[in-house]
Amino acid sequence: MTRTLPARVDVAIVGSGPCGAAYARVLSEQCPDATIAVFEVGPLLADPPGTHVKNIVDPDERARAQRRSEGPAPLPAGTPTDTNEGYATEAPRLVRPGTFLLASGYRQPGQDGLPGAAMSSNVGGMGAHWTGACPRPGGRERIGFLPELDDLLAEGERLLSVDAHAFDDAPFAGEVRKRLSGALDDERAEDRRVAPMPLAVVRHDDGRVTWSGSDVVFGEPTRANPRFTLVPEALVTEVVVADGRARGVRVRDLQDGGEHVVAARFVVVAADALRTPQLLWASGVRPRALGRWLNDQPQTVYAVRLRDVDTGPEADVDPREQPRIVAQSGVSWVPYTDEDPFHGQVMQLDASPVPLADADEPEPGTIVGLGWFCAKDLQESDRVEFSDTETDPYGMPAMRIHYRLTEADSASIAAARDAVRRAAAALGEPLDDRDPLTFPPGASLHYQGTVRMGETDDGTSVCSPTSRVWDVAGLYVAGNGVIPTPIACNPTLTAVALAVGGARDIAAALTPEEN
Ligand code: FAD
């Protein structure tokens, strides 16, 4: 059956991850008369739209939802479609369930490249697969020219339902924090001390805790908004621009191949840090900074067995096979500071990618993984470039990544390896004699800078402090690509906060001034 797409809306949003959803939510709350449509290239996985796949309890259904998020390239013949088998887990190209790797162009000869560059295509985007860590940025991670940053972050926390105390009673979490704090907190400001990780989770009345996806960001105000439409399996191939103004979007309906132009007063491109600049490029919007200043957070992981802990009955649930969040899912946070410029997260092993030593039989909860993230030494030459002749499997301009780790990056990675060892030594003993493992670039899944925000239009940014693309009226960009600073912490909260600022800007333009 052919479906009908809206012919005209006030706001067209491209991409249904947490950032696109944040625009829909804020506009639904602030402009109830505005018509809003979200176009998403991937399929609808579950109800409500944008549900985190880990909230799907049935393992086969969950595996199917993950597979359906993995983009347009066909899976190799014989790959099982309803299990988690068949995923590559070995370096150098690590792929997580629910994501797919950039198939080609991820490394140029003689460069480091981004072999881990990955995306998700589904309603909810990567936000249907993420781990929900939502720390606030600190020190040089913060965007100095945004005086309202804390207000925006607080609103982002509301939309994502961030809770720093969901797992205060996790076994050993208090002990983990006490030991880390003893080793690391001496010189730190109060708000930068070891703490529980703020997590995007929802506590239900019956005591269950579930992961927040875009469903939570959309929330009831969006779902109940009769002027809101979500269109899955709809590829936006172009932002229509005329006379210096965004006029709408060109959409390919992947269900029937139909091509449509949807007129819009405002267009928001929230299509992840690689595909947002791709769509602008395809639309002829090519400011100098587009795709440049690309950065990813070099990530080093390690694992220890906690020293001297009493494994009583509180530890009797093994969290690793649990899709649901259980008490053992406690995560601790070692915040970034300019003096100790790493973002540290310490978690029970269910959430950690650290491989166990062979034949190690852990007591549930007693083995913790440590992940230390570095901030990249930003370079204009690190960039995603787009082809005018070649296309990707969606038919969009093919990407080519230019990416190098500088000497400063190598020094920072070496310092992170030392720092993670120090933190680990405070907790317990390494599982074996392996060194900390530094993942190849791209594995953090936190790509930033490609449509970066700037205070002025000086050629080093794509958009204004309210995410408006310089020189194209009515066009906004969203997602981690907007973040201009080299942040080491998980970026989604910051990106959602910046989306809130952009959505308020559109809301102000849509709201008639009262006399
Ligand atoms: P996305 O969620 O990537 O959504 C973009 C959407 O745009 C996609 O659905 C895509 O299909 C759609 N799209 C792209 N191009 C088009 C087009 N042309 N037309 C229509 N639609 C299009 N971040 C954290 O901060 N903390 C964490 O703990 C964390 N853990 C993670 C763990 C995993 C396993 C993964 C996969 C990610 C994790 N992340 C984490 C990253 C986090 O998920 C992303 O930062 C976040 O989802 C970005 O939101 P977004 O809305 O900008 O983009």
Coordinates of C-alpha atoms and ligand atoms in Angstrom, one line a residue:
M1 CA 0.0 0.0 0.0
T2 CA 1.4 3.4 -0.9
R3 CA 1.6 5.8 2.0
T4 CA 1.0 9.5 1.9
L5 CA 3.8 11.8 3.0
P6 CA 3.0 15.3 4.1
A7 CA 3.3 17.8 1.3
R8 CA 4.2 20.7 3.6
V9 CA 5.3 21.0 7.2
D10 CA 6.7 23.8 9.4
V11 CA 9.7 21.7 10.5
A12 CA 11.3 18.7 8.7
I13 CA 13.8 16.7 10.7
V14 CA 16.2 14.3 9.1
G15 CA 17.1 11.4 11.5
S16 CA 15.3 10.0 14.5
G17 CA 18.2 9.5 16.9
P18 CA 18.2 11.3 20.3
C19 CA 19.1 14.6 18.6
G20 CA 16.4 14.6 16.0
A21 CA 14.0 13.4 18.7
A22 CA 15.0 16.3 20.9
Y23 CA 14.0 18.8 18.2
A24 CA 10.6 17.1 17.9
R25 CA 10.1 17.1 21.6
V26 CA 11.0 20.7 22.3
L27 CA 8.9 21.9 19.4
S28 CA 5.9 19.8 20.4
E29 CA 6.1 21.3 23.8
Q30 CA 6.7 24.9 22.8
C31 CA 4.9 25.2 19.5
P32 CA 1.8 23.0 19.6
D33 CA 0.5 24.5 16.4
A34 CA 3.5 23.7 14.3
T35 CA 3.5 20.7 12.0
I36 CA 6.6 18.5 12.4
A37 CA 7.8 15.5 10.4
V38 CA 10.8 13.3 11.1
F39 CA 12.2 11.3 8.2
E40 CA 14.3 8.3 9.1
V41 CA 16.1 6.1 6.5
G42 CA 16.0 3.0 8.8
P43 CA 13.0 0.8 9.8
L44 CA 10.7 1.0 12.8
L45 CA 11.9 -1.6 15.3
A46 CA 9.4 -1.6 18.1
D47 CA 6.7 0.3 19.8
P48 CA 6.9 3.0 21.0
P49 CA 9.1 4.3 18.2
G50 CA 12.7 4.6 19.2
T51 CA 12.7 2.0 22.0
H52 CA 16.1 0.8 23.0
V53 CA 16.6 -2.7 21.7
K54 CA 17.9 -3.9 25.1
N55 CA 14.5 -3.3 26.4
I56 CA 13.2 -6.0 24.0
V57 CA 13.3 -9.0 26.3
D58 CA 12.9 -11.8 23.8
P59 CA 16.5 -12.6 22.6
D60 CA 15.5 -13.6 19.0
E61 CA 13.4 -10.5 18.6
R62 CA 16.2 -8.3 20.0
A63 CA 18.7 -9.9 17.7
R64 CA 16.4 -9.3 14.7
A65 CA 16.0 -5.6 15.7
Q66 CA 19.8 -5.3 15.9
R67 CA 20.2 -6.9 12.4
R68 CA 17.6 -4.6 11.0
S69 CA 19.5 -1.6 12.2
E70 CA 22.6 -2.5 10.3
G71 CA 22.1 -0.6 7.1
P72 CA 21.6 -1.2 3.4
A73 CA 24.5 -3.6 2.5
P74 CA 23.3 -7.2 2.3
L75 CA 24.7 -9.6 5.0
P76 CA 27.0 -12.3 3.7
A77 CA 25.1 -15.4 2.5
G78 CA 24.5 -17.7 5.4
T79 CA 24.8 -15.1 8.1
P80 CA 22.2 -16.0 10.7
T81 CA 19.6 -13.2 11.0
D82 CA 18.1 -13.9 14.4
T83 CA 21.1 -14.5 16.6
N84 CA 24.2 -12.6 17.7
E85 CA 26.5 -14.9 15.8
G86 CA 28.6 -13.6 13.0
Y87 CA 29.8 -10.3 14.4
A88 CA 33.4 -9.4 14.1
T89 CA 34.7 -8.7 17.6
E90 CA 38.5 -8.7 16.9
A91 CA 40.6 -5.6 16.3
P92 CA 41.2 -3.8 14.1
R93 CA 37.6 -3.5 12.9
L94 CA 35.3 -3.9 15.9
V95 CA 31.6 -3.8 15.1
R96 CA 28.9 -3.8 17.7
P97 CA 25.4 -5.3 17.3
G98 CA 23.0 -2.7 15.8
T99 CA 25.8 -0.9 14.0
F100 CA 27.4 -1.3 10.6
L101 CA 30.9 -0.2 9.6
L102 CA 31.8 2.2 6.9
A103 CA 32.5 -0.4 4.2
S104 CA 35.2 1.5 2.3
G105 CA 37.1 4.7 2.3
Y106 CA 37.8 4.5 6.1
R107 CA 41.6 4.8 5.8
Q108 CA 43.9 6.5 3.2
P109 CA 47.4 5.1 2.6
G110 CA 49.9 6.2 5.2
Q111 CA 47.2 7.5 7.6
D112 CA 45.5 6.1 10.7
G113 CA 42.0 6.4 9.3
L114 CA 38.9 5.5 11.3
P115 CA 38.7 1.7 10.8
G116 CA 36.0 1.6 13.5
A117 CA 33.7 4.2 11.9
A118 CA 30.2 2.9 12.3
M119 CA 26.6 4.0 12.0
S120 CA 23.1 2.7 12.8
S121 CA 20.0 3.0 10.5
N122 CA 16.8 2.5 12.4
V123 CA 14.2 4.6 14.2
G124 CA 16.1 5.7 17.3
G125 CA 19.5 5.7 15.5
M126 CA 22.4 4.6 17.7
G127 CA 20.3 5.7 20.6
A128 CA 18.5 2.4 20.3
H129 CA 21.8 0.6 21.0
W130 CA 23.8 2.8 23.3
T131 CA 25.0 2.4 26.9
G132 CA 23.4 5.6 28.1
A133 CA 26.4 7.2 29.9
C134 CA 25.6 10.9 30.1
P135 CA 28.4 12.8 31.9
R136 CA 28.6 16.6 31.7
P137 CA 31.7 18.0 30.0
G138 CA 34.3 19.9 32.1
G139 CA 37.3 22.2 31.8
R140 CA 38.3 22.6 28.1
E141 CA 35.6 20.2 27.0
R142 CA 33.1 22.9 27.6
I143 CA 32.0 25.3 24.9
G144 CA 33.3 28.7 26.2
F145 CA 31.0 30.9 24.0
L146 CA 27.8 29.3 25.3
P147 CA 26.9 31.0 28.6
E148 CA 23.7 29.0 28.8
L149 CA 25.4 25.6 28.5
D150 CA 24.5 24.4 31.9
D151 CA 20.8 25.3 31.4
L152 CA 20.9 23.4 28.1
L153 CA 22.6 20.4 29.7
A154 CA 20.0 20.3 32.4
E155 CA 17.2 20.3 29.8
G156 CA 19.1 17.5 27.9
E157 CA 19.2 15.5 31.1
R158 CA 15.4 16.0 31.5
L159 CA 14.8 14.8 27.9
L160 CA 17.1 11.7 28.2
S161 CA 15.8 11.0 31.7
V162 CA 19.3 11.0 33.2
D163 CA 19.7 9.5 36.6
A164 CA 23.0 9.5 38.5
H165 CA 21.6 7.4 41.3
A166 CA 19.8 4.5 39.6
F167 CA 22.3 2.0 40.8
D168 CA 23.5 3.4 44.1
D169 CA 23.0 0.0 45.6
A170 CA 24.9 -2.0 43.0
P171 CA 27.1 -4.5 44.8
F172 CA 30.7 -3.3 45.0
A173 CA 29.9 0.0 43.3
G174 CA 30.4 1.9 46.6
E175 CA 33.7 0.0 47.2
V176 CA 34.9 0.7 43.6
R177 CA 34.2 4.4 44.1
K178 CA 35.9 4.5 47.5
R179 CA 39.0 3.0 46.2
L180 CA 39.1 5.2 43.0
S181 CA 38.4 8.3 45.1
G182 CA 41.2 7.5 47.5
A183 CA 43.6 7.2 44.6
L184 CA 42.4 10.1 42.3
D185 CA 40.3 12.7 44.1
D186 CA 42.9 14.7 46.1
E187 CA 43.4 17.5 43.6
R188 CA 40.0 17.6 42.0
A189 CA 37.3 20.2 42.3
E190 CA 34.2 18.9 44.0
D191 CA 32.1 18.5 40.8
R192 CA 35.0 16.6 39.1
R193 CA 35.5 13.9 41.7
V194 CA 34.8 10.2 41.3
A195 CA 31.1 9.7 41.2
P196 CA 28.3 7.4 40.0
M197 CA 28.0 7.7 36.2
P198 CA 24.8 9.7 35.2
L199 CA 22.9 7.2 33.0
A200 CA 20.0 7.7 30.7
V201 CA 17.6 5.2 32.3
V202 CA 14.0 5.2 33.3
R203 CA 12.9 3.8 36.7
H204 CA 9.4 2.3 36.6
D205 CA 6.9 2.2 39.4
D206 CA 7.3 -1.6 39.7
G207 CA 11.1 -1.1 40.3
R208 CA 12.3 -2.1 36.8
V209 CA 14.9 0.1 35.2
T210 CA 15.0 0.4 31.4
W211 CA 17.4 2.1 28.9
S212 CA 16.3 5.5 27.5
G213 CA 16.2 5.6 23.7
S214 CA 14.6 8.1 21.4
D215 CA 11.2 6.9 22.7
V216 CA 12.0 8.6 26.0
V217 CA 13.3 11.8 24.2
F218 CA 10.1 12.0 22.0
G219 CA 8.1 11.4 25.1
E220 CA 4.3 11.7 25.4
P221 CA 4.2 15.4 24.3
T222 CA 5.5 14.3 20.8
R223 CA 3.6 11.0 20.6
A224 CA 0.3 12.8 21.5
N225 CA 1.0 15.7 19.2
P226 CA -1.5 15.4 16.3
R227 CA 0.7 17.6 14.1
F228 CA 3.7 15.2 14.5
T229 CA 4.5 12.6 11.9
L230 CA 7.3 10.0 11.9
V231 CA 8.2 8.5 8.5
P232 CA 10.5 5.4 8.7
E233 CA 12.3 3.9 5.7
A234 CA 12.5 7.4 4.1
L235 CA 15.9 8.5 2.8
V236 CA 16.3 12.3 2.6
T237 CA 18.5 12.7 -0.5
E238 CA 18.6 16.6 -0.6
V239 CA 17.8 19.6 1.4
V240 CA 16.1 21.9 -1.1
V241 CA 17.7 25.3 -0.9
A242 CA 16.7 28.3 -3.0
D243 CA 17.7 32.0 -2.6
G244 CA 19.8 31.3 0.5
R245 CA 17.0 29.6 2.4
A246 CA 16.1 26.0 3.1
R247 CA 12.7 25.3 1.4
G248 CA 12.1 21.6 2.2
V249 CA 13.5 18.1 1.7
R250 CA 13.6 15.6 -1.2
V251 CA 12.6 12.2 0.1
R252 CA 13.0 8.7 -1.4
D253 CA 10.3 6.4 0.1
L254 CA 12.2 3.1 0.5
Q255 CA 9.0 1.2 0.8
D256 CA 7.9 1.9 -2.8
G257 CA 10.7 3.9 -4.4
G258 CA 8.6 7.0 -4.8
E259 CA 10.3 10.4 -4.8
H260 CA 8.7 13.3 -3.0
V261 CA 9.5 16.9 -2.2
V262 CA 8.2 18.0 1.2
A263 CA 8.1 21.8 1.7
A264 CA 9.3 23.0 5.0
R265 CA 9.9 26.4 6.7
F266 CA 12.8 24.9 8.7
V267 CA 15.0 21.9 8.1
V268 CA 17.0 20.1 10.8
V269 CA 19.6 17.6 9.7
A270 CA 20.3 15.2 12.6
A271 CA 21.7 12.3 10.6
D272 CA 24.8 11.5 12.6
A273 CA 28.3 13.0 12.4
L274 CA 29.1 11.4 9.1
R275 CA 25.8 11.5 7.3
T276 CA 24.8 15.1 8.3
P277 CA 27.7 16.6 6.4
Q278 CA 27.0 14.1 3.6
L279 CA 23.5 15.4 3.1
L280 CA 24.6 19.0 3.2
W281 CA 27.3 18.2 0.6
A282 CA 24.7 16.4 -1.6
S283 CA 22.5 19.5 -1.3
G284 CA 25.2 21.9 -2.5
V285 CA 25.7 23.4 1.0
R286 CA 29.5 23.2 1.2
P287 CA 31.0 25.7 3.7
R288 CA 34.8 25.3 4.1
A289 CA 34.6 23.6 7.5
L290 CA 32.1 21.0 6.3
G291 CA 33.3 17.5 7.2
R292 CA 36.6 18.9 8.7
W293 CA 37.8 18.9 12.3
L294 CA 36.6 15.3 12.5
N295 CA 37.5 13.8 15.8
D296 CA 37.0 10.6 17.7
Q297 CA 38.0 9.7 21.2
P298 CA 41.0 7.3 21.4
Q299 CA 39.9 4.6 23.8
T300 CA 41.9 2.3 26.1
V301 CA 40.4 -0.5 28.1
Y302 CA 41.6 -2.7 30.9
A303 CA 40.1 -5.2 33.4
V304 CA 40.7 -6.1 37.0
R305 CA 39.4 -8.5 39.6
L306 CA 38.4 -6.6 42.7
R307 CA 40.8 -7.2 45.5
D308 CA 39.5 -8.4 48.9
V309 CA 35.8 -8.2 48.4
D310 CA 33.3 -10.4 50.2
T311 CA 31.1 -12.0 47.5
G312 CA 27.9 -12.4 49.5
P313 CA 24.4 -13.2 48.2
E314 CA 24.0 -9.6 46.9
A315 CA 26.3 -10.6 44.0
D316 CA 24.4 -13.7 43.0
V317 CA 22.9 -12.3 39.7
D318 CA 25.3 -12.6 36.7
P319 CA 24.5 -9.5 34.7
R320 CA 26.3 -10.5 31.6
E321 CA 23.4 -12.5 30.1
Q322 CA 20.8 -10.0 31.2
P323 CA 19.4 -7.7 28.5
R324 CA 17.6 -5.8 31.3
I325 CA 19.4 -3.4 33.5
V326 CA 20.0 -5.1 36.8
A327 CA 21.6 -3.8 40.0
Q328 CA 25.0 -5.1 39.0
S329 CA 25.0 -2.7 36.1
G330 CA 26.5 0.0 38.3
V331 CA 28.9 2.3 36.4
S332 CA 31.3 4.7 38.0
W333 CA 32.7 7.9 36.5
V334 CA 36.2 9.5 36.7
P335 CA 35.5 12.9 35.2
Y336 CA 37.7 14.7 32.7
T337 CA 39.8 17.5 34.1
D338 CA 42.3 19.7 32.3
E339 CA 45.1 18.3 34.6
D340 CA 44.0 14.7 34.1
P341 CA 42.5 15.0 30.6
F342 CA 40.8 11.6 30.3
H343 CA 37.2 10.5 30.7
G344 CA 37.1 7.3 32.8
Q345 CA 34.3 4.9 33.1
V346 CA 34.4 1.9 35.3
M347 CA 31.8 -0.8 35.0
Q348 CA 30.8 -4.3 35.8
L349 CA 31.8 -6.5 32.9
D350 CA 28.3 -6.9 31.3
A351 CA 28.7 -3.5 29.7
S352 CA 32.4 -3.7 28.9
P353 CA 34.1 -4.8 25.7
V354 CA 37.1 -6.1 27.6
P355 CA 37.8 -9.8 26.7
L356 CA 38.0 -12.1 29.7
A357 CA 41.2 -14.1 30.2
D358 CA 40.7 -17.7 28.9
A359 CA 39.0 -20.0 31.4
D360 CA 38.4 -17.2 33.9
E361 CA 35.3 -17.9 35.9
P362 CA 34.4 -14.6 37.5
E363 CA 32.2 -14.1 40.5
P364 CA 29.4 -11.9 39.1
G365 CA 30.2 -8.3 39.6
T366 CA 33.8 -8.8 40.9
I367 CA 35.5 -8.2 37.6
V368 CA 35.3 -4.6 36.4
G369 CA 36.2 -3.1 33.1
L370 CA 37.9 0.3 32.9
G371 CA 37.6 2.4 29.8
W372 CA 39.7 5.6 29.5
F373 CA 38.9 8.0 26.7
C374 CA 41.3 10.8 25.4
A375 CA 40.4 14.1 23.7
K376 CA 41.7 14.3 20.2
D377 CA 44.3 16.9 19.1
L378 CA 42.0 18.7 16.7
Q379 CA 43.2 19.2 13.1
E380 CA 41.3 20.8 10.2
S381 CA 42.9 18.2 7.9
D382 CA 41.1 15.3 9.7
R383 CA 38.0 15.1 7.6
V384 CA 35.3 13.2 5.9
E385 CA 35.4 14.0 2.2
F386 CA 32.5 13.3 -0.2
S387 CA 32.7 12.1 -3.8
D388 CA 30.9 13.8 -6.7
T389 CA 31.0 10.6 -8.7
E390 CA 31.0 7.6 -6.4
T391 CA 28.1 6.7 -4.2
D392 CA 27.5 4.6 -1.1
P393 CA 25.0 1.7 -0.8
Y394 CA 22.2 4.3 -0.3
G395 CA 23.2 6.2 -3.4
M396 CA 24.5 9.1 -1.4
P397 CA 27.9 10.7 -2.1
A398 CA 30.6 8.1 -1.1
M399 CA 32.7 9.0 2.0
R400 CA 36.5 9.0 2.2
I401 CA 38.0 9.5 5.7
H402 CA 41.3 11.4 6.1
Y403 CA 42.5 10.9 9.7
R404 CA 45.8 11.0 11.5
L405 CA 46.8 10.6 15.1
T406 CA 49.3 13.4 15.9
E407 CA 52.4 13.2 18.2
A408 CA 50.3 14.9 20.8
D409 CA 47.7 12.1 20.3
S410 CA 50.3 9.4 20.7
A411 CA 51.5 11.1 24.0
S412 CA 48.0 11.4 25.2
I413 CA 47.2 7.7 24.5
A414 CA 50.4 6.7 26.3
A415 CA 49.4 8.8 29.3
A416 CA 45.9 7.2 29.2
R417 CA 47.4 3.8 29.3
D418 CA 49.4 4.8 32.4
A419 CA 46.4 6.4 34.0
V420 CA 44.2 3.4 33.5
R421 CA 46.8 1.1 35.0
R422 CA 47.0 3.5 38.1
A423 CA 43.3 3.4 38.5
A424 CA 43.2 -0.3 38.1
A425 CA 45.9 -0.8 40.7
A426 CA 43.7 1.0 43.2
L427 CA 40.9 -1.5 42.6
G428 CA 42.5 -4.9 42.3
E429 CA 44.7 -7.2 40.2
P430 CA 44.8 -7.4 36.4
L431 CA 43.2 -10.5 35.0
D432 CA 46.4 -11.7 33.4
D433 CA 49.6 -10.2 32.2
R434 CA 48.1 -8.5 29.1
D435 CA 48.6 -4.7 28.7
P436 CA 45.8 -2.3 28.5
L437 CA 44.1 -2.5 25.0
T438 CA 43.9 0.6 22.9
F439 CA 41.2 0.3 20.3
P440 CA 41.7 1.5 16.7
P441 CA 40.3 4.9 15.8
G442 CA 36.6 5.1 15.4
A443 CA 35.8 2.4 18.0
S444 CA 34.5 4.9 20.5
L445 CA 31.5 5.6 18.2
H446 CA 31.8 9.2 19.3
Y447 CA 32.5 11.2 16.1
Q448 CA 32.5 15.0 16.5
G449 CA 33.3 18.2 14.7
T450 CA 32.1 17.6 11.2
V451 CA 29.4 20.3 11.3
R452 CA 30.9 22.2 14.2
M453 CA 29.5 25.2 15.9
G454 CA 31.4 28.5 16.1
E455 CA 31.0 31.8 17.7
T456 CA 31.4 33.6 14.4
D457 CA 31.5 32.7 10.7
D458 CA 35.3 32.7 10.3
G459 CA 35.6 29.6 8.1
T460 CA 36.3 27.2 11.0
S461 CA 32.7 26.3 11.7
V462 CA 29.5 25.3 9.9
C463 CA 26.9 26.6 12.2
S464 CA 26.1 29.4 14.7
P465 CA 25.8 29.0 18.5
T466 CA 22.2 28.0 18.0
S467 CA 23.1 25.4 15.3
R468 CA 21.9 27.5 12.4
V469 CA 24.0 26.8 9.3
W470 CA 25.9 30.0 8.4
D471 CA 24.5 31.5 5.1
V472 CA 21.5 29.2 4.7
A473 CA 18.4 30.6 6.5
G474 CA 16.2 28.0 8.1
L475 CA 18.7 25.1 8.0
Y476 CA 20.0 23.6 11.3
V477 CA 22.4 20.8 12.0
A478 CA 22.4 18.5 15.0
G479 CA 24.3 15.6 16.6
N480 CA 27.8 15.0 17.9
G481 CA 29.2 16.7 14.7
V482 CA 28.1 20.0 16.1
I483 CA 30.4 19.8 19.1
P484 CA 33.4 22.1 18.5
T485 CA 35.6 21.3 21.5
P486 CA 37.8 18.2 21.8
I487 CA 35.7 16.4 24.4
A488 CA 36.7 13.1 25.9
C489 CA 33.5 12.3 27.6
N490 CA 30.5 10.5 26.0
P491 CA 29.0 13.2 23.8
T492 CA 25.3 12.5 23.5
L493 CA 24.2 14.6 26.4
T494 CA 26.1 17.6 25.1
A495 CA 24.8 17.0 21.5
V496 CA 21.2 16.8 22.8
A497 CA 21.8 20.0 24.9
L498 CA 22.9 21.8 21.7
A499 CA 19.8 20.4 19.9
V500 CA 17.7 22.0 22.7
G501 CA 19.3 25.4 21.9
G502 CA 18.6 25.0 18.2
A503 CA 15.0 23.9 18.8
R504 CA 14.4 26.9 21.0
D505 CA 15.7 29.1 18.3
I506 CA 13.2 27.6 15.8
A507 CA 10.4 27.8 18.4
A508 CA 11.1 31.5 18.9
A509 CA 10.9 32.1 15.1
L510 CA 7.6 30.1 14.9
T511 CA 6.0 31.9 17.8
P512 CA 4.4 35.2 16.9
E513 CA 5.6 38.0 19.0
E514 CA 3.0 39.4 21.4
N515 CA 2.4 43.1 21.2
Ligands
FAD1 P1 22.0 8.8 15.6 O1 21.5 8.2 16.9 O2 23.2 8.1 15.0 O3 20.8 8.9 14.6 C1 21.0 9.4 13.3 C2 19.8 8.9 12.5 O4 19.8 9.5 11.2 C3 20.0 7.4 12.2 O5 18.9 6.7 12.6 C4 20.1 7.3 10.7 O6 19.5 6.2 10.1 C5 19.4 8.6 10.2 N1 19.8 9.1 8.9 C6 21.1 9.3 8.4 N2 21.1 9.8 7.2 C7 19.8 9.9 6.8 C8 19.1 10.4 5.7 N3 19.8 10.9 4.6 N4 17.8 10.4 5.6 C9 17.0 10.0 6.7 N5 17.6 9.5 7.8 C10 19.0 9.5 7.9 N6 26.9 7.8 23.6 C11 27.0 8.4 24.8 O7 27.0 9.6 25.0 N7 27.1 7.5 25.9 C12 27.2 6.2 25.8 O8 27.2 5.5 26.8 C13 27.1 5.6 24.5 N8 27.2 4.3 24.3 C14 27.1 3.8 23.0 C15 27.1 2.4 22.9 C16 26.9 1.8 21.7 C17 26.9 0.3 21.5 C18 26.6 2.6 20.5 C19 26.3 2.0 19.2 C20 26.6 4.0 20.7 C21 26.9 4.6 21.9 N9 26.9 6.0 22.1 C22 27.0 6.5 23.4 C23 26.7 6.9 21.0 C24 25.3 7.4 20.9 O9 24.4 6.4 20.6 C25 25.2 8.6 19.8 O10 26.1 9.6 20.3 C26 23.8 9.1 19.7 O11 22.9 8.1 19.3 C27 23.9 10.2 18.6 O12 22.6 10.7 18.4 P2 22.1 11.4 17.0 O13 20.7 11.6 17.1 O14 23.0 12.5 16.7 O15 22.5 10.3 15.9

